[in-house]
PDB file of C-alpha atoms in Angstrom:
ATOM      1  CA  MET G 125     178.641 150.747  26.658  1.00  0.00           C
ATOM      2  CA  GLY G 126     176.996 151.618  29.965  1.00  0.00           C
ATOM      3  CA  LEU G 127     176.610 150.435  33.554  1.00  0.00           C
ATOM      4  CA  HIS G 128     174.894 147.048  33.433  1.00  0.00           C
ATOM      5  CA  HIS G 129     173.066 145.548  36.447  1.00  0.00           C
ATOM      6  CA  TYR G 130     172.418 141.819  36.040  1.00  0.00           C
ATOM      7  CA  PHE G 131     169.463 140.468  37.973  1.00  0.00           C
ATOM      8  CA  GLY G 132     168.823 136.919  39.163  1.00  0.00           C
ATOM      9  CA  HIS G 133     165.370 135.701  40.084  1.00  0.00           C
ATOM     10  CA  GLU G 134     165.972 136.511  43.773  1.00  0.00           C
ATOM     11  CA  ASP G 135     166.924 140.096  42.906  1.00  0.00           C
ATOM     12  CA  LEU G 136     163.527 140.666  41.229  1.00  0.00           C
ATOM     13  CA  LEU G 137     161.975 140.224  44.665  1.00  0.00           C
ATOM     14  CA  ARG G 138     164.463 142.553  46.417  1.00  0.00           C
ATOM     15  CA  CYS G 139     164.042 145.888  44.619  1.00  0.00           C
ATOM     16  CA  ARG G 140     163.207 148.488  47.204  1.00  0.00           C
ATOM     17  CA  PHE G 141     163.304 152.222  47.859  1.00  0.00           C
ATOM     18  CA  ALA G 142     165.117 154.248  50.466  1.00  0.00           C
ATOM     19  CA  LEU G 143     165.879 157.890  51.350  1.00  0.00           C
ATOM     20  CA  SER G 144     169.275 159.179  52.422  1.00  0.00           C
ATOM     21  CA  PRO G 145     169.867 162.531  54.126  1.00  0.00           C
ATOM     22  CA  ALA G 146     173.664 161.945  53.851  1.00  0.00           C
ATOM     23  CA  TRP G 147     173.344 161.437  50.080  1.00  0.00           C
ATOM     24  CA  GLU G 148     171.244 164.631  49.741  1.00  0.00           C
ATOM     25  CA  THR G 149     173.950 166.463  51.690  1.00  0.00           C
ATOM     26  CA  GLN G 150     176.776 165.345  49.417  1.00  0.00           C
ATOM     27  CA  GLU G 151     174.713 166.064  46.326  1.00  0.00           C
ATOM     28  CA  ALA G 152     173.877 169.527  47.612  1.00  0.00           C
ATOM     29  CA  VAL G 153     177.615 170.065  48.018  1.00  0.00           C
ATOM     30  CA  ARG G 154     178.140 168.883  44.449  1.00  0.00           C
ATOM     31  CA  THR G 155     175.392 171.174  43.144  1.00  0.00           C
ATOM     32  CA  LEU G 156     177.213 174.198  44.586  1.00  0.00           C
ATOM     33  CA  SER G 157     180.017 173.559  42.143  1.00  0.00           C
ATOM     34  CA  ARG G 158     177.851 172.572  39.179  1.00  0.00           C
ATOM     35  CA  PRO G 159     175.936 175.395  37.481  1.00  0.00           C
ATOM     36  CA  ASP G 160     174.222 172.904  35.170  1.00  0.00           C
ATOM     37  CA  ARG G 161     172.344 171.514  38.181  1.00  0.00           C
ATOM     38  CA  GLN G 162     171.249 174.829  39.735  1.00  0.00           C
ATOM     39  CA  ALA G 163     168.290 175.895  37.596  1.00  0.00           C
ATOM     40  CA  TYR G 164     165.629 174.415  39.905  1.00  0.00           C
ATOM     41  CA  HIS G 165     167.393 175.370  43.106  1.00  0.00           C
ATOM     42  CA  LEU G 166     167.980 179.143  42.788  1.00  0.00           C
ATOM     43  CA  PRO G 167     165.801 180.143  45.794  1.00  0.00           C
ATOM     44  CA  TRP G 168     167.629 177.559  47.946  1.00  0.00           C
ATOM     45  CA  LEU G 169     171.012 178.838  46.680  1.00  0.00           C
ATOM     46  CA  ARG G 170     170.089 182.456  47.553  1.00  0.00           C
ATOM     47  CA  GLY G 171     169.103 181.331  51.035  1.00  0.00           C
ATOM     48  CA  ILE G 172     172.210 179.277  51.914  1.00  0.00           C
ATOM     49  CA  ARG G 173     174.873 181.188  49.941  1.00  0.00           C
ATOM     50  CA  ALA G 174     176.242 183.237  52.822  1.00  0.00           C
ATOM     51  CA  ALA G 175     176.464 180.262  55.156  1.00  0.00           C
ATOM     52  CA  ALA G 176     177.852 178.043  52.487  1.00  0.00           C
ATOM     53  CA  ASP G 177     180.644 180.546  51.790  1.00  0.00           C
ATOM     54  CA  GLY G 178     181.875 179.846  55.324  1.00  0.00           C
ATOM     55  CA  LEU G 179     182.528 176.173  54.486  1.00  0.00           C
ATOM     56  CA  ASP G 180     185.708 175.017  52.830  1.00  0.00           C
ATOM     57  CA  LEU G 181     184.229 172.319  50.576  1.00  0.00           C
ATOM     58  CA  ARG G 182     187.325 171.744  48.485  1.00  0.00           C
ATOM     59  CA  PRO G 183     188.158 168.315  50.019  1.00  0.00           C
ATOM     60  CA  LEU G 184     184.671 167.041  49.139  1.00  0.00           C
ATOM     61  CA  TRP G 185     184.686 168.598  45.672  1.00  0.00           C
ATOM     62  CA  LEU G 186     188.004 166.978  44.923  1.00  0.00           C
ATOM     63  CA  LEU G 187     186.396 163.575  45.474  1.00  0.00           C
ATOM     64  CA  MET G 188     183.432 164.415  43.192  1.00  0.00           C
ATOM     65  CA  PRO G 189     184.804 164.358  39.654  1.00  0.00           C
ATOM     66  CA  HIS G 190     182.484 165.460  36.836  1.00  0.00           C
ATOM     67  CA  ARG G 191     182.944 162.027  35.315  1.00  0.00           C
ATOM     68  CA  GLY G 192     184.284 158.853  36.795  1.00  0.00           C
ATOM     69  CA  HIS G 193     184.455 157.475  40.291  1.00  0.00           C
ATOM     70  CA  SER G 194     183.122 159.497  43.258  1.00  0.00           C
ATOM     71  CA  ALA G 195     184.237 158.236  46.633  1.00  0.00           C
ATOM     72  CA  ASP G 196     181.532 155.846  47.794  1.00  0.00           C
ATOM     73  CA  PHE G 197     182.241 156.021  51.503  1.00  0.00           C
ATOM     74  CA  ILE G 198     181.198 159.696  51.780  1.00  0.00           C
ATOM     75  CA  GLY G 199     177.766 158.909  50.384  1.00  0.00           C
ATOM     76  CA  PRO G 200     177.134 155.247  51.101  1.00  0.00           C
ATOM     77  CA  PRO G 201     173.791 153.550  50.263  1.00  0.00           C
ATOM     78  CA  PRO G 202     171.570 153.712  53.393  1.00  0.00           C
ATOM     79  CA  SER G 203     171.238 150.580  55.471  1.00  0.00           C
ATOM     80  CA  GLY G 204     167.458 150.861  55.750  1.00  0.00           C
ATOM     81  CA  PRO G 205     164.431 152.752  54.450  1.00  0.00           C
ATOM     82  CA  GLY G 206     164.324 155.473  57.113  1.00  0.00           C
ATOM     83  CA  VAL G 207     167.804 156.041  58.470  1.00  0.00           C
ATOM     84  CA  SER G 208     168.719 159.376  60.057  1.00  0.00           C
ATOM     85  CA  PHE G 209     171.630 161.537  59.120  1.00  0.00           C
ATOM     86  CA  GLU G 210     173.269 160.732  62.472  1.00  0.00           C
ATOM     87  CA  GLU G 211     173.114 156.991  61.721  1.00  0.00           C
ATOM     88  CA  GLU G 212     174.603 157.513  58.252  1.00  0.00           C
ATOM     89  CA  LEU G 213     177.313 159.791  59.606  1.00  0.00           C
ATOM     90  CA  ALA G 214     178.282 157.123  62.158  1.00  0.00           C
ATOM     91  CA  LEU G 215     178.716 154.678  59.268  1.00  0.00           C
ATOM     92  CA  ILE G 216     180.908 157.139  57.392  1.00  0.00           C
ATOM     93  CA  ARG G 217     183.035 157.738  60.514  1.00  0.00           C
ATOM     94  CA  GLY G 218     183.496 153.963  60.803  1.00  0.00           C
ATOM     95  CA  THR G 219     185.035 153.581  57.361  1.00  0.00           C
ATOM     96  CA  ASP G 220     188.094 151.363  57.328  1.00  0.00           C
ATOM     97  CA  PRO G 221     191.144 153.600  56.546  1.00  0.00           C
ATOM     98  CA  ALA G 222     192.553 151.114  54.039  1.00  0.00           C
ATOM     99  CA  ALA G 223     189.218 151.033  52.177  1.00  0.00           C
ATOM    100  CA  ALA G 224     189.032 154.810  52.295  1.00  0.00           C
ATOM    101  CA  HIS G 225     192.569 155.107  50.868  1.00  0.00           C
ATOM    102  CA  GLU G 226     191.607 153.027  47.854  1.00  0.00           C
ATOM    103  CA  ASP G 227     188.325 154.868  47.402  1.00  0.00           C
ATOM    104  CA  ILE G 228     190.053 158.212  47.568  1.00  0.00           C
ATOM    105  CA  ARG G 229     192.789 157.070  45.171  1.00  0.00           C
ATOM    106  CA  LYS G 230     190.253 155.910  42.580  1.00  0.00           C
ATOM    107  CA  SER G 231     188.384 159.160  42.820  1.00  0.00           C
ATOM    108  CA  LEU G 232     191.430 161.420  42.622  1.00  0.00           C
ATOM    109  CA  ALA G 233     192.584 159.487  39.517  1.00  0.00           C
ATOM    110  CA  CYS G 234     189.518 160.748  37.639  1.00  0.00           C
ATOM    111  CA  THR G 235     190.569 164.386  37.877  1.00  0.00           C
ATOM    112  CA  PRO G 236     193.765 165.386  36.049  1.00  0.00           C
ATOM    113  CA  GLY G 237     196.347 166.577  38.552  1.00  0.00           C
ATOM    114  CA  ALA G 238     194.337 165.669  41.650  1.00  0.00           C
ATOM    115  CA  LEU G 239     196.627 162.799  42.697  1.00  0.00           C
ATOM    116  CA  ASP G 240     199.634 165.107  42.712  1.00  0.00           C
ATOM    117  CA  SER G 241     197.895 168.108  44.299  1.00  0.00           C
ATOM    118  CA  GLU G 242     198.738 169.141  47.840  1.00  0.00           C
ATOM    119  CA  LEU G 243     195.243 168.357  49.073  1.00  0.00           C
ATOM    120  CA  GLY G 244     195.154 165.010  47.231  1.00  0.00           C
ATOM    121  CA  ARG G 245     198.504 163.897  48.695  1.00  0.00           C
ATOM    122  CA  SER G 246     197.308 164.978  52.173  1.00  0.00           C
ATOM    123  CA  LEU G 247     194.122 162.844  51.887  1.00  0.00           C
ATOM    124  CA  LEU G 248     196.123 159.810  50.815  1.00  0.00           C
ATOM    125  CA  ALA G 249     198.919 160.270  53.357  1.00  0.00           C
ATOM    126  CA  ASP G 250     196.639 159.847  56.359  1.00  0.00           C
ATOM    127  CA  PRO G 251     193.366 158.127  55.308  1.00  0.00           C
ATOM    128  CA  ALA G 252     192.195 157.777  58.936  1.00  0.00           C
ATOM    129  CA  ARG G 253     192.459 161.516  59.430  1.00  0.00           C
ATOM    130  CA  ALA G 254     190.846 162.037  55.996  1.00  0.00           C
ATOM    131  CA  VAL G 255     187.811 160.006  57.102  1.00  0.00           C
ATOM    132  CA  ARG G 256     187.469 162.086  60.307  1.00  0.00           C
ATOM    133  CA  ASP G 257     187.908 165.439  58.489  1.00  0.00           C
ATOM    134  CA  LEU G 258     185.545 164.534  55.649  1.00  0.00           C
ATOM    135  CA  ALA G 259     182.901 163.314  58.089  1.00  0.00           C
ATOM    136  CA  ASP G 260     183.219 166.587  60.111  1.00  0.00           C
ATOM    137  CA  LEU G 261     182.837 168.589  56.927  1.00  0.00           C
ATOM    138  CA  LEU G 262     179.773 166.616  55.869  1.00  0.00           C
ATOM    139  CA  GLU G 263     178.237 167.232  59.285  1.00  0.00           C
ATOM    140  CA  ARG G 264     178.725 170.968  58.931  1.00  0.00           C
ATOM    141  CA  ALA G 265     177.377 170.902  55.383  1.00  0.00           C
ATOM    142  CA  TRP G 266     174.286 169.005  56.576  1.00  0.00           C
ATOM    143  CA  SER G 267     173.584 171.619  59.263  1.00  0.00           C
ATOM    144  CA  VAL G 268     173.899 174.523  56.811  1.00  0.00           C
ATOM    145  CA  LEU G 269     172.641 173.137  53.470  1.00  0.00           C
ATOM    146  CA  ILE G 270     170.046 170.455  54.217  1.00  0.00           C
ATOM    147  CA  GLU G 271     168.860 170.182  57.833  1.00  0.00           C
ATOM    148  CA  PRO G 272     166.818 173.466  57.802  1.00  0.00           C
ATOM    149  CA  HIS G 273     165.073 172.234  54.670  1.00  0.00           C
ATOM    150  CA  TRP G 274     164.874 168.522  55.368  1.00  0.00           C
ATOM    151  CA  PRO G 275     161.121 168.333  56.084  1.00  0.00           C
ATOM    152  CA  ARG G 276     160.385 169.835  52.673  1.00  0.00           C
ATOM    153  CA  LEU G 277     162.970 167.682  50.947  1.00  0.00           C
ATOM    154  CA  ARG G 278     161.830 164.529  52.701  1.00  0.00           C
ATOM    155  CA  ALA G 279     158.191 165.204  51.727  1.00  0.00           C
ATOM    156  CA  LEU G 280     159.252 165.489  48.071  1.00  0.00           C
ATOM    157  CA  LEU G 281     161.287 162.286  48.214  1.00  0.00           C
ATOM    158  CA  GLU G 282     158.576 160.361  50.040  1.00  0.00           C
ATOM    159  CA  ALA G 283     155.974 161.498  47.513  1.00  0.00           C
ATOM    160  CA  ASP G 284     158.273 160.232  44.704  1.00  0.00           C
ATOM    161  CA  VAL G 285     158.593 156.860  46.348  1.00  0.00           C
ATOM    162  CA  LEU G 286     154.799 156.618  46.712  1.00  0.00           C
ATOM    163  CA  PHE G 287     154.307 157.489  43.030  1.00  0.00           C
ATOM    164  CA  HIS G 288     156.766 154.934  41.757  1.00  0.00           C
ATOM    165  CA  SER G 289     155.594 152.274  44.173  1.00  0.00           C
ATOM    166  CA  ARG G 290     152.149 152.635  42.574  1.00  0.00           C
ATOM    167  CA  ARG G 291     153.693 152.279  39.093  1.00  0.00           C
ATOM    168  CA  LEU G 292     155.387 149.131  40.264  1.00  0.00           C
ATOM    169  CA  ALA G 293     152.155 147.731  41.614  1.00  0.00           C
ATOM    170  CA  ALA G 294     150.275 148.621  38.475  1.00  0.00           C
ATOM    171  CA  GLY G 295     152.738 147.650  35.768  1.00  0.00           C
ATOM    172  CA  GLY G 296     155.641 145.716  37.249  1.00  0.00           C
ATOM    173  CA  LEU G 297     159.347 146.347  36.877  1.00  0.00           C
ATOM    174  CA  GLN G 298     159.038 147.442  33.223  1.00  0.00           C
ATOM    175  CA  SER G 299     156.661 150.246  34.152  1.00  0.00           C
ATOM    176  CA  LEU G 300     158.775 151.248  37.143  1.00  0.00           C
ATOM    177  CA  PHE G 301     162.088 151.433  35.334  1.00  0.00           C
ATOM    178  CA  ASP G 302     160.569 153.197  32.278  1.00  0.00           C
ATOM    179  CA  GLY G 303     159.470 156.047  34.497  1.00  0.00           C
ATOM    180  CA  LEU G 304     162.648 156.713  36.510  1.00  0.00           C
ATOM    181  CA  HIS G 305     164.985 158.341  34.012  1.00  0.00           C
ATOM    182  CA  PRO G 306     165.385 158.471  30.203  1.00  0.00           C
ATOM    183  CA  GLY G 307     168.928 157.155  30.562  1.00  0.00           C
ATOM    184  CA  LEU G 308     167.752 153.939  32.154  1.00  0.00           C
ATOM    185  CA  ALA G 309     166.828 150.881  30.081  1.00  0.00           C
ATOM    186  CA  TRP G 310     165.338 147.558  31.250  1.00  0.00           C
ATOM    187  CA  ASP G 311     165.766 144.373  29.162  1.00  0.00           C
ATOM    188  CA  ALA G 312     163.269 141.830  30.487  1.00  0.00           C
ATOM    189  CA  ALA G 313     164.652 139.071  28.332  1.00  0.00           C
ATOM    190  CA  SER G 314     168.165 139.232  29.867  1.00  0.00           C
ATOM    191  CA  LEU G 315     167.063 140.685  33.222  1.00  0.00           C
ATOM    192  CA  THR G 316     169.483 143.574  32.721  1.00  0.00           C
ATOM    193  CA  LEU G 317     169.067 147.174  33.824  1.00  0.00           C
ATOM    194  CA  THR G 318     171.443 149.592  32.084  1.00  0.00           C
ATOM    195  CA  ILE G 319     172.432 153.143  32.751  1.00  0.00           C
ATOM    196  CA  GLU G 320     173.675 154.824  29.590  1.00  0.00           C
ATOM    197  CA  ARG G 321     177.203 156.190  29.932  1.00  0.00           C
ATOM    198  CA  PRO G 322     180.361 156.299  27.772  1.00  0.00           C
ATOM    199  CA  SER G 323     182.274 153.763  29.872  1.00  0.00           C
ATOM    200  CA  HIS G 324     181.539 150.084  30.421  1.00  0.00           C
ATOM    201  CA  HIS G 325     180.892 148.592  33.811  1.00  0.00           C
ATOM    202  CA  GLU G 326     179.125 145.469  35.031  1.00  0.00           C
ATOM    203  CA  ARG G 327     177.501 144.583  38.378  1.00  0.00           C
ATOM    204  CA  VAL G 328     175.983 141.168  39.097  1.00  0.00           C
ATOM    205  CA  LEU G 329     173.470 141.763  41.895  1.00  0.00           C
ATOM    206  CA  GLY G 330     173.986 138.297  43.349  1.00  0.00           C
ATOM    207  CA  GLY G 331     170.764 138.145  45.362  1.00  0.00           C
ATOM    208  CA  GLN G 332     171.199 141.519  47.068  1.00  0.00           C
ATOM    209  CA  GLY G 333     168.568 143.111  44.949  1.00  0.00           C
ATOM    210  CA  LEU G 334     168.612 146.761  43.886  1.00  0.00           C
ATOM    211  CA  LEU G 335     168.184 149.868  46.032  1.00  0.00           C
ATOM    212  CA  LEU G 336     166.404 152.743  44.303  1.00  0.00           C
ATOM    213  CA  MET G 337     166.916 156.197  45.810  1.00  0.00           C
ATOM    214  CA  PRO G 338     165.307 159.463  44.671  1.00  0.00           C
ATOM    215  CA  SER G 339     167.313 162.659  45.009  1.00  0.00           C
ATOM    216  CA  ALA G 340     166.301 166.293  44.797  1.00  0.00           C
ATOM    217  CA  PHE G 341     169.828 167.456  43.741  1.00  0.00           C
ATOM    218  CA  ILE G 342     171.004 164.856  41.203  1.00  0.00           C
ATOM    219  CA  TRP G 343     168.897 166.260  38.313  1.00  0.00           C
ATOM    220  CA  PRO G 344     169.487 166.024  35.349  1.00  0.00           C
ATOM    221  CA  GLY G 345     171.753 163.041  35.922  1.00  0.00           C
ATOM    222  CA  ILE G 346     171.464 159.522  37.327  1.00  0.00           C
ATOM    223  CA  ALA G 347     174.000 157.668  39.443  1.00  0.00           C
ATOM    224  CA  GLY G 348     174.948 154.058  40.058  1.00  0.00           C
ATOM    225  CA  GLY G 349     178.030 151.925  40.153  1.00  0.00           C
ATOM    226  CA  PHE G 350     178.499 151.292  43.854  1.00  0.00           C
ATOM    227  CA  ASP G 351     181.107 148.503  43.995  1.00  0.00           C
ATOM    228  CA  PRO G 352     181.236 145.725  46.591  1.00  0.00           C
ATOM    229  CA  PRO G 353     180.824 145.698  49.536  1.00  0.00           C
ATOM    230  CA  TRP G 354     178.209 148.393  48.985  1.00  0.00           C
ATOM    231  CA  GLN G 355     174.571 147.552  48.237  1.00  0.00           C
ATOM    232  CA  PRO G 356     173.877 147.883  44.447  1.00  0.00           C
ATOM    233  CA  THR G 357     172.074 151.235  44.170  1.00  0.00           C
ATOM    234  CA  ILE G 358     170.689 153.592  41.548  1.00  0.00           C
ATOM    235  CA  VAL G 359     170.032 157.223  42.421  1.00  0.00           C
ATOM    236  CA  TYR G 360     167.596 159.091  40.143  1.00  0.00           C
ATOM    237  CA  PRO G 361     165.984 162.578  40.048  1.00  0.00           C
ATOM    238  CA  ALA G 362     162.895 162.935  42.213  1.00  0.00           C
ATOM    239  CA  ARG G 363     159.670 164.082  40.557  1.00  0.00           C
ATOM    240  CA  GLY G 364     158.376 167.589  41.316  1.00  0.00           C
ATOM    241  CA  ILE G 365     161.602 169.464  41.888  1.00  0.00           C
ATOM    242  CA  GLY G 366     160.265 172.299  39.700  1.00  0.00           C
ATOM    243  CA  ALA G 367     157.935 173.319  42.533  1.00  0.00           C
ATOM    244  CA  LEU G 368     160.203 172.331  45.406  1.00  0.00           C
ATOM    245  CA  TRP G 369     161.140 175.867  46.493  1.00  0.00           C
ATOM    246  CA  THR G 370     157.963 177.616  45.333  1.00  0.00           C
ATOM    247  CA  PRO G 371     155.994 179.176  48.213  1.00  0.00           C
ATOM    248  CA  ALA G 372     152.616 177.480  48.295  1.00  0.00           C
ATOM    249  CA  GLN G 373     150.807 180.799  48.697  1.00  0.00           C
ATOM    250  CA  GLN G 374     151.796 181.776  45.151  1.00  0.00           C
ATOM    251  CA  ASN G 375     149.765 178.888  43.716  1.00  0.00           C
ATOM    252  CA  THR G 376     146.503 179.589  45.634  1.00  0.00           C
ATOM    253  CA  PRO G 377     143.599 180.693  43.364  1.00  0.00           C
ATOM    254  CA  ASP G 378     141.573 183.564  44.842  1.00  0.00           C
ATOM    255  CA  ALA G 379     138.298 181.816  44.036  1.00  0.00           C
ATOM    256  CA  LEU G 380     139.332 178.769  46.040  1.00  0.00           C
ATOM    257  CA  ALA G 381     140.404 180.944  48.949  1.00  0.00           C
ATOM    258  CA  ARG G 382     136.928 182.584  48.959  1.00  0.00           C
ATOM    259  CA  LEU G 383     135.281 179.187  48.930  1.00  0.00           C
ATOM    260  CA  VAL G 384     137.170 177.388  51.732  1.00  0.00           C
ATOM    261  CA  GLY G 385     139.201 180.136  53.346  1.00  0.00           C
ATOM    262  CA  ARG G 386     142.701 181.366  52.548  1.00  0.00           C
ATOM    263  CA  ALA G 387     144.513 179.118  55.099  1.00  0.00           C
ATOM    264  CA  ARG G 388     142.750 175.914  54.012  1.00  0.00           C
ATOM    265  CA  ALA G 389     143.168 176.779  50.343  1.00  0.00           C
ATOM    266  CA  GLU G 390     146.935 177.140  50.891  1.00  0.00           C
ATOM    267  CA  VAL G 391     147.056 173.774  52.594  1.00  0.00           C
ATOM    268  CA  LEU G 392     145.152 172.190  49.723  1.00  0.00           C
ATOM    269  CA  CYS G 393     147.339 173.806  47.048  1.00  0.00           C
ATOM    270  CA  ALA G 394     150.522 172.791  48.907  1.00  0.00           C
ATOM    271  CA  LEU G 395     149.505 169.142  48.350  1.00  0.00           C
ATOM    272  CA  GLU G 396     150.766 168.920  44.800  1.00  0.00           C
ATOM    273  CA  GLU G 397     152.327 165.685  45.972  1.00  0.00           C
ATOM    274  CA  PRO G 398     151.243 163.582  48.965  1.00  0.00           C
ATOM    275  CA  ALA G 399     152.737 164.901  52.218  1.00  0.00           C
ATOM    276  CA  SER G 400     152.587 164.544  55.978  1.00  0.00           C
ATOM    277  CA  THR G 401     151.302 167.085  58.474  1.00  0.00           C
ATOM    278  CA  THR G 402     154.888 167.912  59.576  1.00  0.00           C
ATOM    279  CA  ALA G 403     156.097 168.518  56.031  1.00  0.00           C
ATOM    280  CA  LEU G 404     153.134 170.771  55.203  1.00  0.00           C
ATOM    281  CA  ALA G 405     153.624 172.721  58.430  1.00  0.00           C
ATOM    282  CA  HIS G 406     157.234 173.352  57.556  1.00  0.00           C
ATOM    283  CA  ARG G 407     156.469 174.436  54.040  1.00  0.00           C
ATOM    284  CA  LEU G 408     153.652 176.736  55.057  1.00  0.00           C
ATOM    285  CA  GLY G 409     155.307 178.129  58.160  1.00  0.00           C
ATOM    286  CA  LEU G 410     152.394 177.068  60.370  1.00  0.00           C
ATOM    287  CA  ALA G 411     152.140 175.094  63.570  1.00  0.00           C
ATOM    288  CA  PRO G 412     151.528 171.316  62.966  1.00  0.00           C
ATOM    289  CA  SER G 413     148.430 171.530  65.123  1.00  0.00           C
ATOM    290  CA  THR G 414     146.973 174.218  62.878  1.00  0.00           C
ATOM    291  CA  VAL G 415     147.741 172.236  59.741  1.00  0.00           C
ATOM    292  CA  SER G 416     146.314 169.107  61.282  1.00  0.00           C
ATOM    293  CA  ALA G 417     143.015 170.923  62.047  1.00  0.00           C
ATOM    294  CA  HIS G 418     142.800 172.175  58.376  1.00  0.00           C
ATOM    295  CA  LEU G 419     143.528 168.730  57.058  1.00  0.00           C
ATOM    296  CA  SER G 420     140.743 167.197  59.132  1.00  0.00           C
ATOM    297  CA  VAL G 421     138.209 169.665  57.803  1.00  0.00           C
ATOM    298  CA  LEU G 422     139.347 169.212  54.184  1.00  0.00           C
ATOM    299  CA  GLN G 423     139.231 165.431  54.548  1.00  0.00           C
ATOM    300  CA  ALA G 424     135.747 165.562  56.054  1.00  0.00           C
ATOM    301  CA  ALA G 425     134.648 167.648  53.075  1.00  0.00           C
ATOM    302  CA  GLY G 426     135.834 164.953  50.645  1.00  0.00           C
ATOM    303  CA  LEU G 427     138.825 166.905  49.332  1.00  0.00           C
ATOM    304  CA  LEU G 428     141.571 164.730  50.825  1.00  0.00           C
ATOM    305  CA  ILE G 429     142.305 161.059  51.347  1.00  0.00           C
ATOM    306  CA  SER G 430     144.955 159.742  53.743  1.00  0.00           C
ATOM    307  CA  ALA G 431     147.189 156.688  53.898  1.00  0.00           C
ATOM    308  CA  ARG G 432     149.670 155.537  56.530  1.00  0.00           C
ATOM    309  CA  HIS G 433     153.305 155.021  55.459  1.00  0.00           C
ATOM    310  CA  GLY G 434     155.424 153.719  58.346  1.00  0.00           C
ATOM    311  CA  HIS G 435     155.004 156.114  61.269  1.00  0.00           C
ATOM    312  CA  GLN G 436     153.554 158.944  59.154  1.00  0.00           C
ATOM    313  CA  VAL G 437     150.167 159.649  57.596  1.00  0.00           C
ATOM    314  CA  HIS G 438     150.304 161.175  54.121  1.00  0.00           C
ATOM    315  CA  TYR G 439     147.477 163.281  52.707  1.00  0.00           C
ATOM    316  CA  GLU G 440     146.578 163.392  49.043  1.00  0.00           C
ATOM    317  CA  ARG G 441     144.039 165.468  47.019  1.00  0.00           C
ATOM    318  CA  THR G 442     140.914 163.813  45.635  1.00  0.00           C
ATOM    319  CA  PRO G 443     139.879 164.440  42.014  1.00  0.00           C
ATOM    320  CA  LEU G 444     137.450 167.113  43.232  1.00  0.00           C
ATOM    321  CA  ALA G 445     140.257 168.923  45.063  1.00  0.00           C
ATOM    322  CA  ILE G 446     142.518 168.684  42.044  1.00  0.00           C
ATOM    323  CA  ALA G 447     139.806 170.353  39.935  1.00  0.00           C
ATOM    324  CA  LEU G 448     139.348 173.098  42.518  1.00  0.00           C
ATOM    325  CA  THR G 449     143.074 173.856  42.779  1.00  0.00           C
ATOM    326  CA  THR G 450     143.810 173.770  39.042  1.00  0.00           C
ATOM    327  CA  GLY G 451     140.553 175.223  37.757  1.00  0.00           C
ATOM    328  CA  ASP G 452     140.128 172.168  35.468  1.00  0.00           C
ATOM    329  CA  PRO G 453     136.644 170.599  36.008  1.00  0.00           C
ATOM    330  CA  GLY G 454     137.463 167.757  33.664  1.00  0.00           C
ATOM    331  CA  ARG G 455     140.238 166.305  35.896  1.00  0.00           C
TER     332      ARG G 455
END
């Protein structure tokens, strides 16, 4: 049993990572209806609750069964590594109504009574209108649930990609897949990657490779099973969500603040994972120029290293900085 992804030799060369603001939006919507997912997100929930109560999310929830097929077209795999929400929304709006009808039907069939419900019948009766209405609802959900927090979320997701890219470089696919999720198993002999689940499903990658996508909201689960024509994709929980909503100032040792100054100490402690200047500025509530100045001083003091990733520069603590921020001289 399980969801089996069968690799060919070309697929081994085409495993890659991507981030998706549209996926995070739909998973945030799902998290609002799933108490088992909310433990790490209570500060976020308190902050968005009033605004979220103004959204009628029932049409999206109806297409997100607890088990079974979720409608792929409302959270499609991203077309590239750095797509914007606007680009993804345009793809959703361009969904063929006939394809949307089948996708909606498959999803509704996974929830008892959904096919015969008034809302379910309405979605199926006019799939073109359903696509428009669902896209509009996702756009409103993005603006309320995710967009104000996207710099922080993106920093977490980018740090996860960097971490797992290093695992891939150091130990190959076996090391990469072993570290993504306990429900994921790689069989090197048969070139098969399996997600444990009670049903049976197979996907031959056919040279497309596999897209790996971290998510802040999918914990504790893992998702896959995108059917053709979608890119084969696995979505897994990003590392570090336990500290995602924790104000950095709460983690700043007084001794470190006396040594380098409170502001620089907070910048240093906020770098539990590699992050860009913009992401740090958003998290700390400071101007990017101020954060940039602190980063330059900390790097000159040997406490940070930097590396360019696409159009952004990510900063990371050195072993000395880790010892200073954790109080562990042996690290």
